[in-house]
PDB file of C-alpha atoms in Angstrom:
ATOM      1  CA  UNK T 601      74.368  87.406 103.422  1.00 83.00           C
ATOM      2  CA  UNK T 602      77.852  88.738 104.870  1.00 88.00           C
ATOM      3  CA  UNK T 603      79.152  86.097 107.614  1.00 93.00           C
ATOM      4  CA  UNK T 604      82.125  85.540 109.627  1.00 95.00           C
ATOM      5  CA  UNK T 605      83.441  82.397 111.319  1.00 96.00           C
ATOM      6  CA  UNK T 606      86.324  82.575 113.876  1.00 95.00           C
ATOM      7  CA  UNK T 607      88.118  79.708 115.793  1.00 88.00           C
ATOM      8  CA  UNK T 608      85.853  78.495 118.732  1.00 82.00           C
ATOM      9  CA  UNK T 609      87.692  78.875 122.057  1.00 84.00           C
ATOM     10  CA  UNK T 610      88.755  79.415 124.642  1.00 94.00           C
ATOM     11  CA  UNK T 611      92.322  79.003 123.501  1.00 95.00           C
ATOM     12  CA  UNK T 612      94.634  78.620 126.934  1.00 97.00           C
ATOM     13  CA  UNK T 613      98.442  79.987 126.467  1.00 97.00           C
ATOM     14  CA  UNK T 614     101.051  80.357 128.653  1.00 97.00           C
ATOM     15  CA  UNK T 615     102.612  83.736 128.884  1.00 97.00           C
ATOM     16  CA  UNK T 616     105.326  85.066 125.832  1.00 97.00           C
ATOM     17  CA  UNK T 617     103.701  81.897 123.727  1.00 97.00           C
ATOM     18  CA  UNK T 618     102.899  83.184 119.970  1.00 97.00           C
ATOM     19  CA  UNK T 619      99.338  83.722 119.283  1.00 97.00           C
ATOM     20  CA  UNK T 620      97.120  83.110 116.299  1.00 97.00           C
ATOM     21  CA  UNK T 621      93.058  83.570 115.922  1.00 97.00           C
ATOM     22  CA  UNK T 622      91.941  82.500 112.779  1.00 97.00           C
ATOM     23  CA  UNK T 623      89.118  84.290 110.948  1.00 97.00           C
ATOM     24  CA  UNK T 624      87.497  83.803 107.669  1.00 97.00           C
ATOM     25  CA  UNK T 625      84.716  85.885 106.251  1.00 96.00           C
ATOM     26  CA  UNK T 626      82.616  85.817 103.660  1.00 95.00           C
ATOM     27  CA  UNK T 627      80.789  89.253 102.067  1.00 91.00           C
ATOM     28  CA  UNK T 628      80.009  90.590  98.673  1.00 83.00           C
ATOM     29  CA  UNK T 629      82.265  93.477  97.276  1.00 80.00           C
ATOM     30  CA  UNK T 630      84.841  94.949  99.358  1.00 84.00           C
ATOM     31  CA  UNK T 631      84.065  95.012 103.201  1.00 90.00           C
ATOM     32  CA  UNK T 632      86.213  96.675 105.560  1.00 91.00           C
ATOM     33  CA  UNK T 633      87.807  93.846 108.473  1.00 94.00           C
ATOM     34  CA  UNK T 634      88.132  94.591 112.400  1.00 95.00           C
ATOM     35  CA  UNK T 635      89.150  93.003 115.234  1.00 97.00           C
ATOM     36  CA  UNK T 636      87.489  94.079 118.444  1.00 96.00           C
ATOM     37  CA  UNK T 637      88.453  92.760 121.987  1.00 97.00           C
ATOM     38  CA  UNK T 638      86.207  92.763 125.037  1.00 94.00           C
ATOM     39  CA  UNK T 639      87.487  92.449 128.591  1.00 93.00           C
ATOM     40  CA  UNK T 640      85.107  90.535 131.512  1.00 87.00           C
ATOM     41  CA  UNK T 641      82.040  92.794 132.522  1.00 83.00           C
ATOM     42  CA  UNK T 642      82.923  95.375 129.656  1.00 86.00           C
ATOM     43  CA  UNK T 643      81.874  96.727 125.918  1.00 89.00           C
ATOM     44  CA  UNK T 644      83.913  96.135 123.173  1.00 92.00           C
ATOM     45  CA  UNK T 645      86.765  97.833 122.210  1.00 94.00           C
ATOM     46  CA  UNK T 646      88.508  98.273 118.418  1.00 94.00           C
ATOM     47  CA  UNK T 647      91.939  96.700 118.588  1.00 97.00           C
ATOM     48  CA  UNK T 648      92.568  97.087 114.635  1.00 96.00           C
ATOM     49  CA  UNK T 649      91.109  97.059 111.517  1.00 94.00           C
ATOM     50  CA  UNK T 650      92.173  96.698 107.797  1.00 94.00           C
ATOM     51  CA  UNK T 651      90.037  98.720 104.932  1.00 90.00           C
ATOM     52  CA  UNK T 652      91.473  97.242 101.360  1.00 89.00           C
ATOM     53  CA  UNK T 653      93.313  93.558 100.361  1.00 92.00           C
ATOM     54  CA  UNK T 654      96.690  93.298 101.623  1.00 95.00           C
ATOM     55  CA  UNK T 655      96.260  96.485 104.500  1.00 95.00           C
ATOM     56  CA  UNK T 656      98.084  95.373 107.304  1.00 97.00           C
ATOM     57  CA  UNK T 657      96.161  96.786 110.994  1.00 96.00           C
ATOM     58  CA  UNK T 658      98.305  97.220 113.914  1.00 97.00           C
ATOM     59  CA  UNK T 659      98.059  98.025 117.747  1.00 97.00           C
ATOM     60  CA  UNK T 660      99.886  97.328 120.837  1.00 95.00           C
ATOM     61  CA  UNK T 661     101.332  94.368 119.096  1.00 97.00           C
ATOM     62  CA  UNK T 662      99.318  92.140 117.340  1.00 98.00           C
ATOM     63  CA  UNK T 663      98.643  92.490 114.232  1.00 98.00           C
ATOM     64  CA  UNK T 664      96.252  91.231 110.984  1.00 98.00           C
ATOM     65  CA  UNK T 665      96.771  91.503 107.092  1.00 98.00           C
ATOM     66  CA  UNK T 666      93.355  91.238 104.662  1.00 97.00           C
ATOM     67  CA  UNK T 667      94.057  88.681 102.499  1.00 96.00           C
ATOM     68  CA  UNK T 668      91.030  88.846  99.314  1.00 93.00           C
ATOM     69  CA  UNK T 669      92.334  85.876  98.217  1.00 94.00           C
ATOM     70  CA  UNK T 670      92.206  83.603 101.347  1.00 96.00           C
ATOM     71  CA  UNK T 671      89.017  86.115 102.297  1.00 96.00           C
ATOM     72  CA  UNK T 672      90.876  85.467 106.082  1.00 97.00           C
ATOM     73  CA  UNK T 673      92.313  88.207 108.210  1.00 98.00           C
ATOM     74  CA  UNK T 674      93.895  86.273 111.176  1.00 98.00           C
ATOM     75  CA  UNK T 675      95.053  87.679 114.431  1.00 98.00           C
ATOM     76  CA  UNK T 676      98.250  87.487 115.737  1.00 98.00           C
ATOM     77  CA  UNK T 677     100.968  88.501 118.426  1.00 98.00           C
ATOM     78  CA  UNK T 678     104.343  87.540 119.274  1.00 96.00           C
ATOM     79  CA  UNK T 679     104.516  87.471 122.468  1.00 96.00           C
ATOM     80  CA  UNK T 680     101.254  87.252 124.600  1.00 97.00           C
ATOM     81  CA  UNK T 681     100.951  88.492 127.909  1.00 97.00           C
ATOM     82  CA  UNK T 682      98.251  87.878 131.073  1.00 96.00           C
ATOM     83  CA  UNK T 683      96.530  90.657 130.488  1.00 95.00           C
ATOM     84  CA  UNK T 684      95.221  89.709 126.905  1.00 97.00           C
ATOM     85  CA  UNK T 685      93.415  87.518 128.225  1.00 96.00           C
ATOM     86  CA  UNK T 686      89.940  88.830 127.173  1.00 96.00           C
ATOM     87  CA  UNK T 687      87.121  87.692 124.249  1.00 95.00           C
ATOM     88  CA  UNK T 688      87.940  88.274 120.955  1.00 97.00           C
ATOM     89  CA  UNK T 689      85.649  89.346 118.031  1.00 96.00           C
ATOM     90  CA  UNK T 690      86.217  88.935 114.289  1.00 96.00           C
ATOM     91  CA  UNK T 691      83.580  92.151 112.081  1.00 94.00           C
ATOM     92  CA  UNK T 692      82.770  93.056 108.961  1.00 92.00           C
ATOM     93  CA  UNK T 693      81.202  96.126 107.489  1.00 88.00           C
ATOM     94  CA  UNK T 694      80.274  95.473 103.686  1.00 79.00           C
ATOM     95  CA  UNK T 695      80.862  97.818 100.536  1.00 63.00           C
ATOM     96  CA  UNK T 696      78.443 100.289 101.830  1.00 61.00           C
ATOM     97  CA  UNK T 697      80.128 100.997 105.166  1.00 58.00           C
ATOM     98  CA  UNK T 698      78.909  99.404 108.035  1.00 60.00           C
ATOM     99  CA  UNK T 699      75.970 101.969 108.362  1.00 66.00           C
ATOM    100  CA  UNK T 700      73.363  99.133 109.250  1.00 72.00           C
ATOM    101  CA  UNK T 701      75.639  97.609 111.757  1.00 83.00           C
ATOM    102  CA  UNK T 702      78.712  95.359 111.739  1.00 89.00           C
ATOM    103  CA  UNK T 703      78.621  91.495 111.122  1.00 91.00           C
ATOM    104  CA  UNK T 704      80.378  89.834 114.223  1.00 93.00           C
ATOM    105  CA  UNK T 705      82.147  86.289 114.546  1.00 94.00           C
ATOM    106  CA  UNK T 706      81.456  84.178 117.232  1.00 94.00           C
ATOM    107  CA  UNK T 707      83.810  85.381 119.589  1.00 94.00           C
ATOM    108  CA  UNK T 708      87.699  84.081 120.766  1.00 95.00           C
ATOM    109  CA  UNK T 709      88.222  83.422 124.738  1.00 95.00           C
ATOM    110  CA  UNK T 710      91.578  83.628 124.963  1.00 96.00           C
ATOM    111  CA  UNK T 711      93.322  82.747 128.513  1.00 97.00           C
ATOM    112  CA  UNK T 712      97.242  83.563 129.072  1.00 97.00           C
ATOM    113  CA  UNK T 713      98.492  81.263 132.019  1.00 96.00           C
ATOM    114  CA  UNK T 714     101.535  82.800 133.811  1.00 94.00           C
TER     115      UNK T 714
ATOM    116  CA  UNK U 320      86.049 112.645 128.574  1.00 65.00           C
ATOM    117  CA  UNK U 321      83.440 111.818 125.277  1.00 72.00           C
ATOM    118  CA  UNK U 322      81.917 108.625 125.036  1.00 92.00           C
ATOM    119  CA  UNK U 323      79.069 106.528 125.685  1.00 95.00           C
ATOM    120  CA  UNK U 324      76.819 105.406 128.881  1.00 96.00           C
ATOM    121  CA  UNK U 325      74.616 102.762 129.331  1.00 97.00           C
ATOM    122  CA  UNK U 326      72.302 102.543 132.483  1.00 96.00           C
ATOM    123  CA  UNK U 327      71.471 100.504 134.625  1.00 96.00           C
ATOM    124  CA  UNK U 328      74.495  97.938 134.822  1.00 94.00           C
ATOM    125  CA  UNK U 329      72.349  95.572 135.783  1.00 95.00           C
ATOM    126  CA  UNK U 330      68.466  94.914 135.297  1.00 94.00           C
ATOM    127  CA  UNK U 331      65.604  92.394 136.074  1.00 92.00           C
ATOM    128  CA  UNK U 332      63.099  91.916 134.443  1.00 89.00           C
ATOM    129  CA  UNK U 333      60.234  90.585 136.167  1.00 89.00           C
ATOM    130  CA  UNK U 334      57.210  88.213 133.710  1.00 84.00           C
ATOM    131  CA  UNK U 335      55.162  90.770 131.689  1.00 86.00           C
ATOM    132  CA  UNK U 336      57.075  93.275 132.354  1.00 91.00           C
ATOM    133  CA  UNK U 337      58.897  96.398 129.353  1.00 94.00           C
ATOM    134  CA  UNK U 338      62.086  97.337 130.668  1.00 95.00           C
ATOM    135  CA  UNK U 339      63.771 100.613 128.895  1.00 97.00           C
ATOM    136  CA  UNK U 340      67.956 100.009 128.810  1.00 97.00           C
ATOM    137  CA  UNK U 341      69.367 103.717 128.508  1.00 98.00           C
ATOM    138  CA  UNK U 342      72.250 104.810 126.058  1.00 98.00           C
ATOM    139  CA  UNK U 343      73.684 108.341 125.769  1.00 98.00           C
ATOM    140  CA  UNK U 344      76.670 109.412 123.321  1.00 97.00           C
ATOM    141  CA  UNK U 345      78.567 112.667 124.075  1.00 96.00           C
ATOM    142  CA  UNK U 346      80.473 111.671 120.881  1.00 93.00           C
ATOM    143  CA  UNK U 347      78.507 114.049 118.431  1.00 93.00           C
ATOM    144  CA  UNK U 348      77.948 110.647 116.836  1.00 92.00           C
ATOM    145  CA  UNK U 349      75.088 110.468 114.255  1.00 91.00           C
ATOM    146  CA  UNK U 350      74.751 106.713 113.973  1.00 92.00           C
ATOM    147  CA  UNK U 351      73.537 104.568 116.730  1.00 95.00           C
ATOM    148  CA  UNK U 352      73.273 100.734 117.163  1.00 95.00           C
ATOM    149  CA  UNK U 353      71.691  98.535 120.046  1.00 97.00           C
ATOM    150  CA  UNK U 354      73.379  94.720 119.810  1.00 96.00           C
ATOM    151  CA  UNK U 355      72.391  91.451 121.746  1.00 96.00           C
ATOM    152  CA  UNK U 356      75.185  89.611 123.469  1.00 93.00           C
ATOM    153  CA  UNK U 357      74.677  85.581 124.248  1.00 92.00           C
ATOM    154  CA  UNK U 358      77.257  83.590 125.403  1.00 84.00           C
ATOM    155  CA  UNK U 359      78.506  81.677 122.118  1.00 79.00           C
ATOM    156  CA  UNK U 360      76.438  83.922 119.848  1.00 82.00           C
ATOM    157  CA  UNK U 361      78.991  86.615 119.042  1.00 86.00           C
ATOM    158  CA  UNK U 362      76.940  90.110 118.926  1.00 91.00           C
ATOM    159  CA  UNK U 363      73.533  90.164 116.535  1.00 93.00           C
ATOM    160  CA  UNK U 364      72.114  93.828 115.771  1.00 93.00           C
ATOM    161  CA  UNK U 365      68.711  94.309 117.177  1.00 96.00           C
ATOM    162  CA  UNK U 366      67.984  98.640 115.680  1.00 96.00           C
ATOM    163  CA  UNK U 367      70.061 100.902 114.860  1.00 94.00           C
ATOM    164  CA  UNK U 368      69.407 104.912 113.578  1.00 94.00           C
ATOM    165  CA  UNK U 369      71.207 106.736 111.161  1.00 91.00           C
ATOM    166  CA  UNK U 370      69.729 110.208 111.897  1.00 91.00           C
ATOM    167  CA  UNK U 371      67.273 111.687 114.467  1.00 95.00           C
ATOM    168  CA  UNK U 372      63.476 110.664 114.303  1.00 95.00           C
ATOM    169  CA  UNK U 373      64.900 107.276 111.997  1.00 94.00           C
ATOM    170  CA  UNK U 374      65.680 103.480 112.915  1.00 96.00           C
ATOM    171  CA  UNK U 375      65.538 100.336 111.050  1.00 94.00           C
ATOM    172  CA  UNK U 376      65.190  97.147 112.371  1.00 95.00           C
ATOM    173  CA  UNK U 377      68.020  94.888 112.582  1.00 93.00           C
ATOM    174  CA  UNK U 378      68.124  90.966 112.879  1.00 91.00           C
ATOM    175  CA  UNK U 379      66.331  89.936 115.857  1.00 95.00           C
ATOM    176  CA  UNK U 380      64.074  93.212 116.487  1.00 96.00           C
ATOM    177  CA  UNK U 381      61.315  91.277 117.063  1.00 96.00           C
ATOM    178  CA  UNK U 382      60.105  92.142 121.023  1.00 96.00           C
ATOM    179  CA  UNK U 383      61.744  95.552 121.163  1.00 97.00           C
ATOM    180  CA  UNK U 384      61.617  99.097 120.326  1.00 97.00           C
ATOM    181  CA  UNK U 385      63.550 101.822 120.112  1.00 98.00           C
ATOM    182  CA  UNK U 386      63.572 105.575 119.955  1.00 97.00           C
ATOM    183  CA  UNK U 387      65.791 108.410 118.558  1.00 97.00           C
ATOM    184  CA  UNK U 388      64.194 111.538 119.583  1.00 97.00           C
ATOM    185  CA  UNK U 389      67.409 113.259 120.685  1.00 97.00           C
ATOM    186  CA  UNK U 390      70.949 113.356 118.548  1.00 96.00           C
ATOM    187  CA  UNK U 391      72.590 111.761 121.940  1.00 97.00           C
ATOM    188  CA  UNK U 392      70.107 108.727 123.304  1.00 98.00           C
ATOM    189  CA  UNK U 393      68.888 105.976 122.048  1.00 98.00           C
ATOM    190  CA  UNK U 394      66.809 103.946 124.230  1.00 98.00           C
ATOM    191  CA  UNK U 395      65.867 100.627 124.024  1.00 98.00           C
ATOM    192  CA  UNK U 396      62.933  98.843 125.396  1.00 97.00           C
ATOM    193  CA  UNK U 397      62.469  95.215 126.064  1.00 96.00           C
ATOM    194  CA  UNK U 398      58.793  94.406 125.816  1.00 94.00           C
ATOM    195  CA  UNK U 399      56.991  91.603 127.539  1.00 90.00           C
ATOM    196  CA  UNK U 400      56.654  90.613 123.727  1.00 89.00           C
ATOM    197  CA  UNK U 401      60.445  89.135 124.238  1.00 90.00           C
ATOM    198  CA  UNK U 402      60.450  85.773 125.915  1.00 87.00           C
ATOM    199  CA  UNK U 403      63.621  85.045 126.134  1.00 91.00           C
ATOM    200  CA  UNK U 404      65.625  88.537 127.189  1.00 93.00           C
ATOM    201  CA  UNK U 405      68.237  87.060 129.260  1.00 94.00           C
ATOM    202  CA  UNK U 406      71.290  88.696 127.872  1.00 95.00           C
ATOM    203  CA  UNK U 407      73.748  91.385 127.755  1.00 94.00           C
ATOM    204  CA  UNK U 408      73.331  94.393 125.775  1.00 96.00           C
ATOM    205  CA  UNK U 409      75.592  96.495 123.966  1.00 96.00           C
ATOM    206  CA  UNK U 410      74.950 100.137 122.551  1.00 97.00           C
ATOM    207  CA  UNK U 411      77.174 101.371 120.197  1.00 95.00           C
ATOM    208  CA  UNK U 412      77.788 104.670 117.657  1.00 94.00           C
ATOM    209  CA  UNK U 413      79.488 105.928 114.880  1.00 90.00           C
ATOM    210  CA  UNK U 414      80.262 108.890 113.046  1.00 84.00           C
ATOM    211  CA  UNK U 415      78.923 109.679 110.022  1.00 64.00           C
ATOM    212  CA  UNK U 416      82.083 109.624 107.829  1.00 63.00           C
ATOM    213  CA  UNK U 417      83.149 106.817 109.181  1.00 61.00           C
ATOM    214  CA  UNK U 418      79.876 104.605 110.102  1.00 57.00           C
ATOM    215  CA  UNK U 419      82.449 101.221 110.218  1.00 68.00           C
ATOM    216  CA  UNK U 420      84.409 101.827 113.228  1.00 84.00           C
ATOM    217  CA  UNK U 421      81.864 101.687 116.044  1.00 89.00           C
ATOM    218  CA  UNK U 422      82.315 102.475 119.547  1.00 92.00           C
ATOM    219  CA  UNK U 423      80.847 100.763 122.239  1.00 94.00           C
ATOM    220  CA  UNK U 424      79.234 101.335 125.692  1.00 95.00           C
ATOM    221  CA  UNK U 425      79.722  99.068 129.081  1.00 94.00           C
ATOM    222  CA  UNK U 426      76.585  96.916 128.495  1.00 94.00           C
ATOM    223  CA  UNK U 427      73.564  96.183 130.267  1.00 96.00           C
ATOM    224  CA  UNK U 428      73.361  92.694 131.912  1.00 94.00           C
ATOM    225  CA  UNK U 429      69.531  91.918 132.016  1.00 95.00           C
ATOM    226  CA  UNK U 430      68.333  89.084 133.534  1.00 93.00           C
ATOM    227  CA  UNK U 431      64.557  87.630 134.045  1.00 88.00           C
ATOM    228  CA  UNK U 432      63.310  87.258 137.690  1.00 82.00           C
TER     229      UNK U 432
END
């Protein structure tokens, strides 16, 4: 079945370090790739996704490229800031899209020290 | 503003006891999902309902049940059948053109008294 496996946390920056979260995934066909973030007490919220190999997903400055050949789609930002500090989540929906739910990683705590 | 509410916050659960979680979508969403949340565990899909009057079971549906009589709720029930409900719930829906990008509630925290 479809899996994915993120970097265990938490992973402890200091503020305006770079930031990568590593995510590998495996699935039959041609899923679609998110990344969702989740602040304390809260849902989940999409940060970016990535439909097709070699889309590149964007927003408020990080960013993550499907790569088929790697199967990886890695998170990163230049430039982190306090208030990314929140849990983030690694999804998949396969070929047939996502209508029975989304396959989830682990989950990323990520802590920005000032 | 559209989007979706889950009540209570906060629930316990006392031994023996079905708790319902509620989960209402203003979204005009036709797909709806109920996850489980444990610390470590990432999110694993309990039900979910593609149309009115329809659910499948997910992964773990095993001491729940769900319902889908209405468009906009979904309620889920925790049944004494559960023995280990501790946890934090997520609903979640999705359109159907797009059924991958889901949108999420606040969560319920339950907890076992």
């Amino acid at each position: 079945g479809d899996s994915v496996t993120q970097m265990e946390g938490p992973v402890t920056l200091s503020e305006e370090a770079f930031l990568t979260i590593n995510c590998t995934y495996t699935a039959t066909g041609y899923p679609s790739l998110f990344w969702y973030v989740q602040y304390p007490g809260e849902g989940l919220q999409l940060l970016l996704k990535a439909t097709k190999a070699d889309d590149k997903g964007s927003n408020k400055g990080f960013e993550a490229t499907y790569r088929k050949e790697t199967t990886s789609f890695h998170l990163e930002k230049g430039s982190v800031q306090v208030s990314d500090s929140a849990v983030y989540f690694c999804a998949l929906s396969d070929t047939g899209g996502g209508a029975d739910g989304l396959t989830f990683g682990k989950g990323t705590h990520l802590i920005i020290q000032p | 503003d559209g989007g979706i509410t889950q009540s209570p916050k906060y629930l316990f659960r006392k031994e023996g006891q079905n708790v319902t979680l509620s989960c209402e979508q203003n979204l005009n969403h036709d797909a709806m999902y109920w996850y489980r949340q444990d610390p470590g565990q990432g999110l694993r899909l309990i039900y979910y309902s593609q149309i009115v009057n329809d659910f499948q079971k997910g992964d773990i549906a095993e001491g729940y049940s769900v319902s889908r009589e209405k468009k906009e709720s979904f309620p889920l029930t925790v049944t004494s059948a559960q023995k280990n409900p501790t946890a934090f719930y997520l609903c979640a829906s999705s359109t159907g053109l797009a059924k991958n990008i889901q949108y999420f509630g606040a969560g319920t925290r339950l907890s076992v008294l």
